[in-house]
XYZ file of C-alpha atoms in Angstrom:
593
model
C 0.000 0.000 0.000
C 1.575 3.260 -1.179
C 1.548 6.690 0.342
C -0.610 9.187 -1.431
C 0.713 12.691 -1.072
C -2.374 14.201 -2.601
C -2.637 16.792 -5.297
C 0.381 19.061 -5.495
C -0.144 22.305 -7.387
C 2.081 22.633 -10.388
C 3.650 25.928 -11.308
C 4.986 25.909 -14.854
C 6.193 29.539 -14.612
C 8.762 29.207 -11.847
C 9.776 27.839 -8.539
C 7.338 27.528 -5.670
C 3.551 27.489 -5.555
C 1.526 29.342 -8.227
C 0.417 32.941 -7.746
C -3.203 31.798 -7.284
C -2.924 29.124 -4.722
C -5.326 26.294 -4.974
C -7.283 25.123 -2.059
C -5.537 22.353 -0.281
C -7.041 19.013 -0.755
C -7.018 16.440 1.922
C -6.794 12.891 0.754
C -9.361 10.443 1.869
C -9.272 6.709 2.137
C -11.628 6.308 -0.732
C -9.295 8.185 -3.050
C -11.538 11.248 -3.334
C -10.431 14.674 -2.240
C -12.635 17.092 -0.512
C -11.886 20.667 0.370
C -12.632 22.128 3.704
C -12.541 25.579 5.130
C -9.028 25.214 6.411
C -7.687 28.657 7.324
C -4.286 29.625 6.048
C -2.069 31.931 8.047
C 0.035 34.064 5.664
C 3.610 34.551 6.707
C 6.846 36.077 5.501
C 10.262 34.560 5.593
C 11.278 36.757 8.517
C 8.374 35.573 10.635
C 8.641 32.687 13.028
C 6.038 30.019 12.420
C 3.785 29.242 15.286
C 1.746 26.246 16.118
C -0.297 24.398 13.500
C -3.147 23.807 15.873
C -3.661 24.482 19.526
C -5.954 21.869 20.950
C -5.564 23.290 24.445
C -7.098 26.631 23.541
C -10.290 27.595 25.295
C -12.519 29.585 22.971
C -14.652 31.011 25.695
C -11.578 32.090 27.648
C -10.021 33.867 24.707
C -13.233 35.518 23.559
C -15.982 35.260 26.134
C -18.356 37.457 24.115
C -18.645 34.780 21.405
C -21.166 32.201 22.628
C -21.881 30.427 19.343
C -20.072 29.327 16.219
C -18.090 26.434 15.074
C -15.766 25.715 17.920
C -13.977 23.122 15.856
C -12.297 25.791 13.763
C -11.181 27.639 16.852
C -8.105 25.452 17.125
C -6.988 26.706 13.700
C -7.930 30.320 14.342
C -4.739 32.299 15.002
C -6.265 35.728 14.630
C -6.166 36.107 18.375
C -2.914 34.188 18.825
C -0.028 36.323 20.064
C 2.642 33.734 19.407
C 3.985 35.711 16.428
C 4.220 38.878 18.560
C 5.874 36.934 21.327
C 8.360 35.447 18.864
C 9.158 38.875 17.453
C 9.586 40.328 20.951
C 11.880 37.443 21.866
C 13.935 38.101 18.730
C 14.214 41.806 19.543
C 15.103 41.133 23.188
C 17.828 38.650 22.303
C 20.366 41.498 22.221
C 19.524 42.564 25.791
C 20.792 41.047 29.003
C 18.597 40.797 32.006
C 20.128 42.240 35.178
C 19.587 40.182 38.273
C 17.877 42.517 40.729
C 17.632 40.020 43.518
C 19.564 40.903 46.696
C 22.744 38.898 47.211
C 22.461 35.988 49.548
C 23.306 36.822 53.146
C 26.604 35.230 54.209
C 26.331 32.531 56.705
C 28.823 34.200 59.068
C 27.877 37.801 58.474
C 27.474 40.596 61.035
C 24.222 39.036 62.223
C 26.018 35.978 63.489
C 29.296 37.595 64.469
C 28.382 38.269 68.077
C 26.690 34.929 68.526
C 29.836 32.934 67.920
C 31.978 32.086 70.856
C 35.696 31.454 70.626
C 36.706 27.936 71.213
C 39.325 28.956 73.769
C 39.158 31.928 76.162
C 41.500 34.753 75.096
C 44.203 35.798 77.506
C 44.177 39.487 78.423
C 47.355 41.309 79.150
C 47.372 42.357 82.790
C 49.348 45.477 81.958
C 46.759 46.600 79.407
C 44.011 46.057 81.928
C 45.956 48.016 84.525
C 46.375 50.905 82.079
C 42.658 50.936 81.402
C 41.895 51.025 85.112
C 44.385 53.840 85.676
C 42.939 55.797 82.757
C 39.428 55.385 84.137
C 40.524 56.528 87.583
C 42.328 59.528 86.121
C 39.338 60.465 83.978
C 36.996 60.204 86.944
C 39.356 62.301 89.053
C 39.485 65.013 86.415
C 35.733 65.017 86.090
C 35.353 65.455 89.838
C 37.909 68.267 89.852
C 36.231 69.988 86.931
C 32.795 69.788 88.551
C 34.216 71.029 91.849
C 35.900 74.018 90.222
C 32.834 74.787 88.191
C 30.500 74.671 91.175
C 32.843 76.808 93.283
C 33.183 79.378 90.512
C 29.440 79.480 89.965
C 28.825 79.836 93.673
C 31.223 82.754 93.787
C 29.382 84.491 90.978
C 31.985 83.650 88.341
C 31.659 82.090 84.941
C 31.833 78.455 85.799
C 31.665 77.319 82.183
C 34.886 79.130 81.320
C 37.034 77.345 83.889
C 39.510 74.760 82.662
C 40.142 71.415 84.259
C 43.879 71.884 83.664
C 45.998 72.292 86.793
C 46.673 75.825 87.904
C 50.291 76.762 87.210
C 52.119 78.481 90.034
C 54.756 81.141 89.848
C 58.304 79.907 90.409
C 58.776 82.629 93.019
C 56.199 84.267 95.233
C 55.783 87.911 94.335
C 56.172 89.941 97.493
C 54.051 93.082 98.062
C 57.108 95.296 98.532
C 58.442 94.424 95.086
C 58.029 97.050 92.375
C 57.223 95.948 88.851
C 59.306 97.949 86.373
C 58.514 96.361 83.037
C 56.658 93.524 81.374
C 57.625 92.118 77.984
C 55.231 89.935 75.961
C 56.642 87.019 74.019
C 55.220 88.467 70.825
C 57.896 91.155 71.099
C 60.636 88.535 71.409
C 59.571 86.829 68.197
C 60.424 89.918 66.136
C 63.953 90.451 67.509
C 67.076 89.604 65.538
C 70.729 90.258 66.269
C 73.831 88.695 64.754
C 76.763 87.767 66.978
C 79.919 86.098 65.726
C 81.230 83.034 67.533
C 84.213 83.497 69.856
C 87.537 82.923 68.180
C 88.946 81.196 71.274
C 88.132 80.428 74.869
C 89.283 82.703 77.656
C 89.788 79.729 79.946
C 88.910 76.019 80.106
C 88.618 74.201 83.440
C 87.881 70.631 84.481
C 88.480 67.293 82.777
C 86.698 65.177 80.178
C 86.428 61.423 79.776
C 86.231 59.898 76.307
C 82.929 58.902 74.704
C 82.222 55.190 74.301
C 81.106 54.745 70.699
C 79.699 51.288 71.401
C 76.599 52.875 72.955
C 75.589 54.072 69.485
C 74.682 50.454 68.712
C 72.132 50.218 71.515
C 68.605 49.532 70.262
C 65.301 48.462 71.883
C 66.110 44.796 71.228
C 69.550 45.251 72.778
C 68.733 47.672 75.570
C 71.154 48.531 78.361
C 70.324 49.028 82.024
C 70.877 52.562 83.302
C 73.512 52.552 86.018
C 73.649 54.724 89.119
C 76.598 56.949 89.913
C 76.178 57.856 93.541
C 79.755 58.874 94.194
C 80.115 61.434 91.397
C 79.106 64.994 92.172
C 77.448 67.411 89.793
C 77.725 71.156 90.322
C 75.190 73.802 89.320
C 76.891 76.920 90.618
C 75.365 80.289 89.850
C 77.231 83.146 88.166
C 78.297 85.274 91.119
C 79.435 82.223 93.104
C 81.832 81.190 90.345
C 85.409 82.113 91.384
C 86.576 82.210 87.768
C 83.874 84.688 86.781
C 84.727 86.812 89.811
C 88.317 86.888 88.695
C 87.387 87.798 85.111
C 85.055 90.518 86.382
C 87.848 92.020 88.497
C 90.020 92.064 85.385
C 87.282 93.961 83.476
C 87.166 91.353 80.729
C 83.464 92.098 80.122
C 80.445 93.916 81.531
C 77.811 91.129 81.325
C 78.267 87.726 83.002
C 76.034 84.635 82.915
C 75.993 80.845 82.498
C 74.823 78.761 79.560
C 71.792 77.518 81.537
C 70.638 81.092 82.247
C 71.292 82.320 78.716
C 69.459 79.337 77.181
C 66.425 80.062 79.410
C 66.357 83.628 78.052
C 66.989 82.580 74.458
C 64.182 79.993 74.482
C 61.763 81.984 76.643
C 58.974 82.108 73.986
C 58.792 78.292 74.053
C 58.413 78.027 77.833
C 55.136 77.288 79.605
C 56.178 76.763 83.221
C 57.225 79.719 85.316
C 60.922 80.430 85.945
C 62.918 83.325 87.281
C 66.370 84.874 86.920
C 68.046 87.270 89.365
C 69.676 90.338 87.809
C 72.290 92.262 89.774
C 73.613 95.595 88.624
C 76.986 96.251 90.293
C 78.690 99.415 89.049
C 78.797 99.185 85.286
C 78.583 95.381 85.328
C 75.560 93.121 84.981
C 75.289 89.634 86.519
C 72.550 87.117 85.651
C 72.054 84.642 88.508
C 69.671 81.918 89.573
C 68.201 81.239 92.975
C 69.083 78.307 95.182
C 66.629 75.564 94.354
C 65.596 77.262 91.135
C 63.536 75.544 88.477
C 66.494 76.001 86.117
C 68.324 73.220 87.975
C 65.642 70.669 87.058
C 64.547 69.382 83.657
C 60.906 69.859 82.728
C 58.919 66.930 81.312
C 55.970 67.294 78.931
C 56.019 71.049 79.478
C 54.510 71.863 76.072
C 52.244 68.809 75.864
C 48.480 69.124 75.555
C 48.084 66.191 77.972
C 47.922 67.429 81.548
C 49.926 65.722 84.271
C 48.570 64.758 87.711
C 48.506 67.623 90.187
C 49.327 65.636 93.305
C 52.991 66.276 94.042
C 53.461 62.808 95.541
C 52.273 61.167 92.294
C 55.205 59.644 90.386
C 53.881 61.245 87.192
C 53.416 64.745 88.561
C 55.422 67.597 87.065
C 57.694 67.879 90.104
C 58.358 64.142 90.411
C 59.071 63.827 86.700
C 61.446 66.803 86.827
C 63.469 65.174 89.621
C 63.436 61.845 87.791
C 64.497 63.429 84.487
C 67.404 65.235 86.153
C 68.528 62.006 87.795
C 68.337 60.151 84.440
C 70.184 62.893 82.594
C 73.076 62.967 85.047
C 73.534 59.199 85.178
C 73.238 58.821 81.413
C 75.960 61.420 80.831
C 78.392 59.296 82.884
C 77.417 55.821 81.683
C 78.225 56.451 78.000
C 81.892 57.200 78.785
C 84.996 55.061 79.017
C 85.877 54.559 82.671
C 89.454 53.477 82.166
C 90.914 56.451 84.014
C 92.022 58.291 80.858
C 91.010 61.949 80.894
C 91.593 65.047 78.860
C 92.677 67.732 81.321
C 92.772 71.480 80.756
C 94.433 74.616 82.106
C 92.797 74.470 85.525
C 90.958 71.757 87.483
C 87.291 71.847 88.313
C 86.859 75.141 90.248
C 84.011 73.789 92.389
C 85.454 70.440 93.514
C 87.401 69.787 96.659
C 90.737 68.017 96.530
C 90.319 64.274 96.112
C 86.601 64.549 95.362
C 85.197 62.447 92.541
C 83.387 64.675 90.085
C 81.460 64.090 86.922
C 83.099 64.401 83.531
C 82.654 68.058 82.585
C 84.683 70.907 81.160
C 83.808 74.569 81.712
C 84.569 76.814 78.739
C 84.555 80.514 79.570
C 83.740 82.234 76.305
C 83.497 85.894 75.273
C 80.928 87.417 72.871
C 80.901 90.973 71.588
C 77.381 92.428 71.690
C 78.472 95.933 70.665
C 81.481 98.206 70.983
C 80.888 98.840 74.693
C 79.185 95.589 75.735
C 80.956 92.229 75.993
C 79.419 89.100 77.506
C 81.205 86.230 79.234
C 79.377 82.972 79.841
C 80.439 79.707 81.451
C 79.500 76.856 79.103
C 79.644 73.105 79.702
C 80.701 70.177 77.528
C 80.435 66.644 78.864
C 82.740 64.447 76.809
C 85.348 64.321 74.081
C 85.990 61.962 71.167
C 88.309 61.616 68.202
C 86.803 62.246 64.777
C 89.246 61.622 61.917
C 92.165 62.378 64.125
C 90.726 65.621 65.486
C 89.307 66.336 68.927
C 85.548 66.899 69.094
C 83.527 68.073 72.110
C 80.163 66.498 72.931
C 77.149 67.375 75.045
C 75.184 64.463 76.532
C 71.488 64.640 77.383
C 68.712 62.108 77.835
C 65.022 62.143 76.998
C 62.900 59.986 79.263
C 59.742 58.010 78.630
C 57.614 57.573 81.734
C 54.284 56.293 80.372
C 53.414 55.742 76.671
C 49.779 56.686 77.262
C 50.764 60.316 77.817
C 52.817 60.639 74.636
C 50.890 58.185 72.482
C 54.116 56.645 71.106
C 55.685 53.489 72.514
C 59.450 53.857 72.149
C 60.119 50.128 72.284
C 57.967 49.621 69.197
C 58.653 52.808 67.235
C 62.301 53.735 67.829
C 63.684 51.375 65.192
C 61.001 51.724 62.534
C 59.655 55.265 63.127
C 62.450 57.213 64.772
C 61.290 60.440 63.132
C 57.820 60.074 64.640
C 59.314 59.597 68.115
C 61.473 62.710 67.754
C 58.531 64.709 66.400
C 56.452 63.716 69.429
C 59.243 64.776 71.792
C 59.583 68.093 69.945
C 55.872 68.651 70.490
C 55.837 67.664 74.158
C 59.261 69.030 75.196
C 59.911 71.890 72.792
C 61.433 74.145 75.445
C 63.774 71.512 76.898
C 65.144 70.425 73.520
C 65.583 74.035 72.419
C 67.535 74.838 75.603
C 69.815 71.827 75.105
C 70.478 72.926 71.540
C 71.172 76.500 72.628
C 73.609 75.281 75.296
C 75.432 73.129 72.735
C 75.726 76.132 70.398
C 76.981 78.375 73.210
C 79.561 75.790 74.281
C 80.800 75.321 70.727
C 80.137 71.569 70.870
C 80.783 69.589 67.705
C 78.084 67.031 68.444
C 75.113 66.654 70.776
C 74.095 63.147 71.801
C 70.494 62.433 72.745
C 69.700 59.278 74.681
C 66.269 57.673 74.832
C 65.756 56.286 78.335
C 62.579 54.542 79.442
C 61.265 53.045 82.624
C 61.490 49.296 83.017
C 57.792 49.433 83.924
C 55.496 52.487 83.709
C 54.849 52.334 87.456
C 58.507 51.898 88.421
C 60.295 55.255 88.471
C 63.507 53.908 90.019
C 64.756 51.513 87.307
C 65.422 52.559 83.728
C 66.944 51.239 80.503
C 68.700 52.970 77.610
C 66.889 52.174 74.363
C 68.887 54.225 71.857
C 71.514 56.970 71.483
C 71.454 59.318 68.494
C 73.871 62.109 67.602
C 73.147 65.428 65.898
C 75.187 68.423 64.851
C 73.932 71.384 66.887
C 73.451 73.754 63.951
C 71.660 71.146 61.860
C 69.427 70.207 64.776
C 68.680 73.890 65.480
C 67.518 74.296 61.893
C 65.425 71.133 62.217
C 63.567 72.411 65.289
C 63.256 75.936 63.849
C 65.576 77.532 66.393
C 66.910 80.796 64.959
C 70.257 81.851 66.418
C 69.732 85.473 65.365
C 66.464 85.562 67.285
C 68.136 83.955 70.320
C 70.769 86.655 70.487
C 68.172 89.315 69.732
C 66.298 88.348 72.918
C 69.494 88.461 74.998
C 70.549 91.798 73.511
C 67.114 93.311 74.194
C 67.104 92.239 77.863
C 70.725 93.360 78.365
C 69.932 96.802 76.928
C 66.915 97.146 79.234
C 68.873 96.086 82.303
C 71.841 98.336 81.556
C 69.486 101.295 81.935
C 68.534 100.232 85.466
C 70.086 101.676 88.598
C 72.431 99.688 90.780
C 70.560 97.085 92.765
C 68.908 93.694 92.569
C 66.095 92.738 90.236
C 64.270 89.570 89.306
C 62.909 88.577 85.896
C 59.912 86.239 86.254
C 58.092 84.332 83.561
C 54.356 84.749 84.162
C 52.803 81.364 85.058
C 49.715 81.978 82.902
C 50.409 84.681 80.326
C 53.144 84.468 77.659
C 55.239 87.285 79.023
C 58.041 88.104 81.464
C 58.076 90.782 84.152
C 60.971 92.635 85.758
C 60.669 93.464 89.473
C 62.917 95.532 91.695
C 63.588 93.585 94.898
C 65.408 94.416 98.151
C 69.140 93.833 98.292
C 68.740 91.016 100.834
C 66.121 89.101 98.828
C 66.844 85.397 98.272
C 69.778 85.465 100.661
C 68.324 82.800 102.953
C 67.545 80.151 100.333
C 64.202 81.763 99.708
C 61.772 79.450 97.986
C 58.095 79.569 97.210
C 57.415 76.751 99.669
C 59.509 74.759 102.150
C 61.016 71.472 101.055
C 59.480 68.286 102.439
C 61.372 66.660 105.262
C 62.589 63.803 103.090
C 64.139 66.300 100.647
C 65.856 68.452 103.248
C 69.543 67.904 103.949
C 70.009 66.709 107.479
C 73.127 67.999 109.262
C 76.032 65.562 108.897
C 77.147 63.601 111.889
C 80.774 63.889 112.864
C 83.044 61.510 110.895
C 80.070 60.453 108.773
C 80.222 62.528 105.602
C 83.187 64.615 104.369
C 82.632 68.263 103.584
C 81.162 68.931 100.151
C 79.882 65.379 99.586
C 76.169 64.826 99.011
C 74.356 62.656 101.491
C 72.603 59.649 99.963
C 68.873 60.290 100.111
C 65.750 58.747 98.784
C 65.903 56.901 95.519
C 65.867 59.219 92.518
C 66.181 62.266 94.748
C 68.156 65.379 93.885
C 69.765 66.943 96.959
C 71.176 70.441 97.205
C 74.273 70.544 99.370
C 76.585 73.362 100.382
C 80.340 73.568 100.536
C 81.273 74.163 104.112
C 84.793 75.136 103.146
C 84.436 77.943 100.777
C 82.397 81.098 101.314
C 79.392 79.831 99.428
C 81.346 79.204 96.239
C 79.695 75.851 95.699
C 76.523 76.234 97.697
C 74.406 75.337 94.682
C 75.820 71.868 94.060
C 73.342 69.277 92.927
C 74.037 65.619 93.391
C 71.773 62.863 92.140
C 71.795 60.413 95.019
C 70.184 57.034 94.617
C 69.780 54.577 97.401
């Protein structure tokens, strides 16, 4: 039985069906062909063909308004079929990419679950960190109480309580007596505009004392190879004022100059605009000569700590981190550091005269006093006693050094931990010290320039533990050339000498007598007072020393004359020289039990 394909229209004129299509004929089993009303959907070659018949179509659903008709033909009726439109839309949308707008899946261990997880093992907490937090909380609470107390007291007194600061009240270094007469006050803004050029001395008038040689091995000290700070209880350090210096008295009698001072006093004047704490200098006009002195127990004998820092220190004087306690500790560290970095093999470089303040056979610190002369103008010459602490050989030539130490007492006050930053961020450590101790570093630089030192060595000394102010370690030693370091800290030598020249000119106009120049404890200015001739003769101080800091009278055969008695640990004791008319009555010895 063959397959009958039915009648196929023949087109003799070309390819494809004829122009007048014939009705399709459907073959039947009996061989006859009958035509039916079979709809034909015209199409073009660009159209997509749809379905031939859709037997799932619901006529009533597609066109509910039509209730009658031949429903059989509905399966071939594509007038209402949107398949061609859908195919065309799909073809047009094929060039577009659908963006997934769904939110990303939430991670399994996201922030929602972070605080619900528990570590498998309990974490160990550093006891020192916890102790720091507790101390910080106590300090913050104490400051809050002090602030509220000051505010309530000011409000109760009718003052502006909101304008009061919680910073400690700074006191004057000397109590202003009612019989003193204020002659002049000079704001620091005036000092900033002064300039005066002075040439360096060609040679020294006289050099006294002896110097030990610098141990270059200490330059290799680092935080990983730290060195314990030693204590030198037997060596004496002298801080003698100008008029008690026998050499200066001799030079004054010889009329070598008209103005006399020491490097410590001159550096305080030169760096006055950078100071915050109060200090004072005694000025004596004797004939045509001018002497700049310091009082016994003056603040100039101690080193300030965090003077220019924005972080306030505890006010309680007995606190190990108070300004007074830190000043004593810093002075003790500085003196011991200056002796530890030297060779102690007995070799010394001696000069014209021995130490003018030491008794025979007394062990003294390594120091040389250079008496130098500067010409301020044709009629005014200045002589100052300057100190250098060591000597070394550089390429076969002798070089003088000054030795000073910066001290770290608690990293939370400075914000920089030296043990972690000194090797990798040394510049950041120095920048922090320049911010917190601008006046101290400027004074050290000025003293090195006045002494004509070839190099200034700065040691970084830290406490073994922040709460232990007796034991210290040396973490690093760095050297600088004084002029280069002065330029680095923006210390202008012309401005320094301009300040000195201005004060000398003012004082030379005064009558003979005694005067005191006091830095105001609050305002950035200095005042000049005329005081009685007997002022400060009896070790006058703003307040008496505590009993533990007072020098008890020596017992017979117990302590030789001129030797400091060993006191409390880290304590600086002022002793007098019983042998010599007050020539060394300002000696300072760092005595450590």
